[in-house]
Short mmCIF file of C-alpha atoms in Angstrom, two decimals:
data_model
loop_
_atom_site.label_atom_id
_atom_site.label_comp_id
_atom_site.label_asym_id
_atom_site.label_seq_id
_atom_site.Cartn_x
_atom_site.Cartn_y
_atom_site.Cartn_z
CA MET S 1 113.96 17.13 121.19
CA MET S 2 114.66 19.89 118.69
CA GLN S 3 112.61 22.99 119.38
CA ALA S 4 110.95 25.07 116.69
CA ASP S 5 111.29 28.28 118.67
CA VAL S 6 114.94 28.18 119.67
CA LYS S 7 115.87 30.24 122.67
CA SER S 8 119.33 31.63 123.21
CA VAL S 9 121.62 30.35 125.92
CA PRO S 10 123.02 33.42 127.69
CA MET S 11 126.73 33.34 128.36
CA PRO S 12 127.35 32.92 132.09
CA PRO S 13 129.39 35.47 134.00
CA PRO S 14 133.15 34.83 134.05
CA PRO S 15 133.89 32.07 136.55
CA SER S 16 135.70 32.96 139.74
CA SER S 17 138.98 31.29 140.63
CA SER S 18 137.14 29.20 143.22
CA SER S 19 134.78 27.66 140.68
CA ALA S 20 135.19 24.39 138.80
CA GLN S 21 132.83 25.80 136.14
CA GLN S 22 134.06 27.27 132.90
CA GLN S 23 132.88 29.45 130.07
CA PRO S 24 130.91 27.37 127.55
CA SER S 25 132.20 27.00 124.02
CA ALA S 26 130.24 28.16 120.99
CA GLU S 27 129.78 24.52 119.98
CA ALA S 28 128.35 23.65 123.39
CA ILE S 29 125.96 26.60 123.28
CA ALA S 30 124.75 25.52 119.85
CA TRP S 31 124.21 21.96 121.08
CA VAL S 32 122.15 23.16 124.04
CA GLN S 33 120.13 25.53 121.84
CA LYS S 34 119.23 22.56 119.66
CA HIS S 35 118.51 19.97 122.35
CA ALA S 36 117.37 21.88 125.44
CA ALA S 37 115.97 25.22 124.31
CA SER S 38 112.93 24.94 126.58
CA TRP S 39 114.89 24.16 129.74
CA PRO S 40 115.21 26.79 132.50
CA GLU S 41 117.93 29.31 131.73
CA LYS S 42 120.16 28.42 134.68
CA THR S 43 120.02 24.72 133.82
CA ARG S 44 120.76 25.44 130.14
CA ARG S 45 123.78 27.44 131.23
CA LEU S 46 124.98 24.51 133.32
CA ALA S 47 124.32 22.12 130.42
CA ALA S 48 126.52 24.25 128.15
CA GLN S 49 129.31 24.20 130.72
CA LEU S 50 129.09 20.41 131.02
CA VAL S 51 129.05 19.89 127.25
CA THR S 52 132.11 22.12 126.97
CA LYS S 53 133.96 20.11 129.61
CA TYR S 54 132.81 16.56 128.82
CA GLY S 55 131.38 16.68 125.31
CA PRO S 56 127.77 15.89 124.40
CA PRO S 57 126.01 13.50 126.78
CA ALA S 58 125.70 9.79 126.01
CA GLU S 59 121.95 10.04 126.53
CA ALA S 60 119.63 13.04 126.22
CA THR S 61 115.88 13.20 126.69
CA GLU S 62 113.42 16.01 127.26
CA ARG S 63 113.95 15.70 131.01
CA GLN S 64 117.61 14.81 131.54
CA MET S 65 121.10 14.42 130.08
CA THR S 66 123.52 11.70 131.18
CA TRP S 67 127.26 11.25 130.78
CA TYR S 68 129.04 7.98 131.68
CA GLY S 69 132.66 7.61 132.69
CA ASN S 70 133.35 11.34 132.50
CA ALA S 71 136.22 11.14 134.99
CA PRO S 72 136.42 11.69 137.84
CA TRP S 73 132.73 10.75 137.71
CA LYS S 74 131.26 7.32 137.01
CA LYS S 75 128.08 9.07 135.94
CA THR S 76 126.75 12.60 135.65
CA THR S 77 123.04 13.35 135.21
CA LEU S 78 121.67 16.82 134.63
CA HIS S 79 117.93 17.06 135.27
CA ARG S 80 115.71 19.64 133.63
CA GLU S 81 113.90 20.16 136.94
CA GLY S 82 115.51 19.69 140.34
CA ALA S 83 114.41 19.05 143.90
CA ALA S 84 114.32 22.03 146.25
CA HIS S 85 117.13 21.89 148.82
CA ASN S 86 117.83 24.58 151.43
CA PHE S 87 121.22 23.47 152.81
CA ALA S 88 123.48 25.38 152.97
CA SER S 89 121.53 27.94 150.92
CA ALA S 90 118.34 27.56 148.90
CA HIS S 91 118.88 25.94 145.50
CA GLN S 92 117.59 23.25 143.16
CA ASP S 93 119.36 19.88 143.02
CA VAL S 94 119.57 19.52 139.24
CA LEU S 95 123.04 17.97 138.90
CA GLU S 96 123.65 14.44 140.22
CA GLN S 97 127.21 13.07 140.07
CA THR S 98 128.49 9.68 141.18
CA VAL S 99 131.87 8.25 142.18
CA GLY S 100 133.01 4.76 143.08
CA TYR S 101 133.31 4.87 146.87
CA LYS S 102 132.83 2.24 149.56
CA VAL S 103 131.07 3.86 152.49
CA PRO S 104 131.35 1.90 155.76
CA ILE S 105 127.92 0.86 157.00
CA ASP S 106 128.40 2.69 160.28
CA LYS S 107 129.02 5.97 158.41
CA ILE S 108 125.94 5.99 156.17
CA ALA S 109 123.56 7.59 158.66
CA ALA S 110 126.04 10.35 159.47
CA LEU S 111 126.54 11.21 155.80
CA VAL S 112 122.79 11.53 155.27
CA GLN S 113 122.51 13.70 158.39
CA PHE S 114 125.25 15.93 157.03
CA ASN S 115 123.68 16.38 153.60
CA GLY S 116 120.37 14.87 152.52
CA SER S 117 121.45 15.06 148.88
CA LEU S 118 124.14 12.42 149.39
CA VAL S 119 123.06 8.94 148.30
CA VAL S 120 124.92 5.74 149.15
CA ASN S 121 124.49 2.71 146.91
CA ARG S 122 126.13 -0.04 148.93
CA THR S 123 125.54 -2.77 146.34
CA ARG S 124 127.18 -0.83 143.53
CA GLY S 125 129.78 0.71 145.80
CA GLU S 126 128.85 4.24 144.81
CA LEU S 127 128.41 7.61 146.49
CA SER S 128 126.40 10.30 144.73
CA SER S 129 125.86 13.99 145.39
CA SER S 130 123.22 16.29 143.96
CA ALA S 131 123.50 20.08 143.87
CA ASP S 132 123.10 22.97 141.46
CA SER S 133 126.73 22.98 140.31
CA GLU S 134 129.67 20.65 139.90
CA ASP S 135 131.84 22.50 142.40
CA LEU S 136 129.26 22.00 145.15
CA ASN S 137 129.21 18.28 144.37
CA PHE S 138 132.99 18.29 144.75
CA LEU S 139 132.53 20.04 148.08
CA ALA S 140 129.89 17.64 149.41
CA LEU S 141 131.91 14.56 148.47
CA ASN S 142 135.17 15.97 149.83
CA VAL S 143 133.52 16.72 153.17
CA ALA S 144 131.87 13.27 153.13
CA ASP S 145 135.32 11.72 152.66
CA ASP S 146 136.58 13.72 155.64
CA MET S 147 133.74 12.24 157.71
CA VAL S 148 134.44 8.67 156.59
CA ARG S 149 138.08 9.14 157.60
CA GLY S 150 136.99 10.43 161.00
CA GLU S 151 138.14 14.02 160.54
CA ARG S 152 134.71 15.64 161.02
CA ASP S 153 131.49 14.72 162.80
CA VAL S 154 128.06 15.74 161.46
CA GLU S 155 127.97 19.16 163.11
CA GLN S 156 131.52 19.98 162.09
CA ALA S 157 130.83 18.86 158.52
CA ARG S 158 127.70 21.01 158.21
CA THR S 159 129.51 24.04 159.66
CA TYR S 160 132.51 23.61 157.37
CA TYR S 161 130.31 23.05 154.31
CA ALA S 162 128.39 26.26 155.04
CA GLN S 163 131.67 28.17 155.46
CA ILE S 164 132.88 27.02 152.03
CA VAL S 165 129.53 27.86 150.41
CA ARG S 166 129.84 31.35 151.86
CA ALA S 167 133.39 31.59 150.52
CA LYS S 168 132.09 30.62 147.07
CA MET S 169 129.47 33.37 147.27
CA ILE S 170 132.12 36.01 147.95
CA LYS S 171 134.48 34.46 145.39
CA GLU S 172 137.20 33.28 147.74
CA PRO S 173 139.23 30.41 146.25
CA GLU S 174 138.75 27.11 148.07
CA ALA S 175 140.41 23.81 147.16
CA TYR S 176 137.38 21.79 148.28
CA LEU S 177 135.40 23.34 145.39
CA GLN S 178 137.94 22.68 142.65
CA GLY S 179 138.01 18.89 142.42
CA LEU S 180 137.94 15.66 144.38
CA ARG S 181 140.55 15.49 147.11
CA PHE S 182 140.45 11.69 147.12
CA LYS S 183 140.80 9.07 144.39
CA PRO S 184 137.53 7.34 143.48
CA ALA S 185 137.85 3.60 143.95
CA ASP S 186 137.16 0.67 141.64
CA LYS S 187 135.55 -2.62 142.65
CA THR S 188 133.74 -1.11 145.62
CA GLY S 189 130.51 -3.07 145.20
CA ASP S 190 129.05 -5.11 148.04
CA PRO S 191 126.55 -7.70 146.75
CA ASP S 192 125.78 -8.76 150.35
CA GLU S 193 124.90 -12.43 150.98
CA ILE S 194 121.99 -14.72 150.26
CA ALA S 195 119.58 -14.85 153.20
CA PRO S 196 119.89 -18.13 155.17
CA LEU S 197 116.22 -18.96 154.58
CA ILE S 198 116.58 -18.60 150.81
CA ARG S 199 119.90 -20.48 150.80
CA HIS S 200 118.27 -23.36 152.63
CA MET S 201 115.40 -23.51 150.12
CA SER S 202 117.86 -23.76 147.24
CA GLY S 203 119.72 -26.66 148.83
CA GLY S 204 122.64 -24.70 150.19
CA GLU S 205 124.28 -25.30 153.51
#
């Protein structure tokens, strides 16, 4: 993974008070220069911020870095290349972050309608968000929690999310960007049940 022609990792602009991001440390910058010199500049900057906050990732390849148990997250994966996503503004979904969260079955469709970068893993009891920054993942999951608790419908959630994204752009402080407003849960998995046909074949009732 070490690059012969090491590129510099530009220091990001000072974070606004509404951002969960932080200035990267010299050690983090050096780590990224060594392990991800060929990555896009914006993603390298984000990698340096994550290494500063959570330490070096548990796994690092040419295409992604992964942290496990970096609370409040169960898992954080930074991808070298992201998927294009236009809501609420055009960006690349390079940062995927997961919490333990049991989403009621009747809420799954609404969450996906609200934000296509939300992923529900019912079996593991997880809810993941992908965006181009950690604060926008906080935002998406906080609004998703509002929807699960019945405080916002799809249209209201999309409108509110867009309002907060606009506030971030003009550097207005917003609590929904600064951290999770709910406590991630443990033991949220739902293994479902063995299909009756298969249970019968195995001698079950």
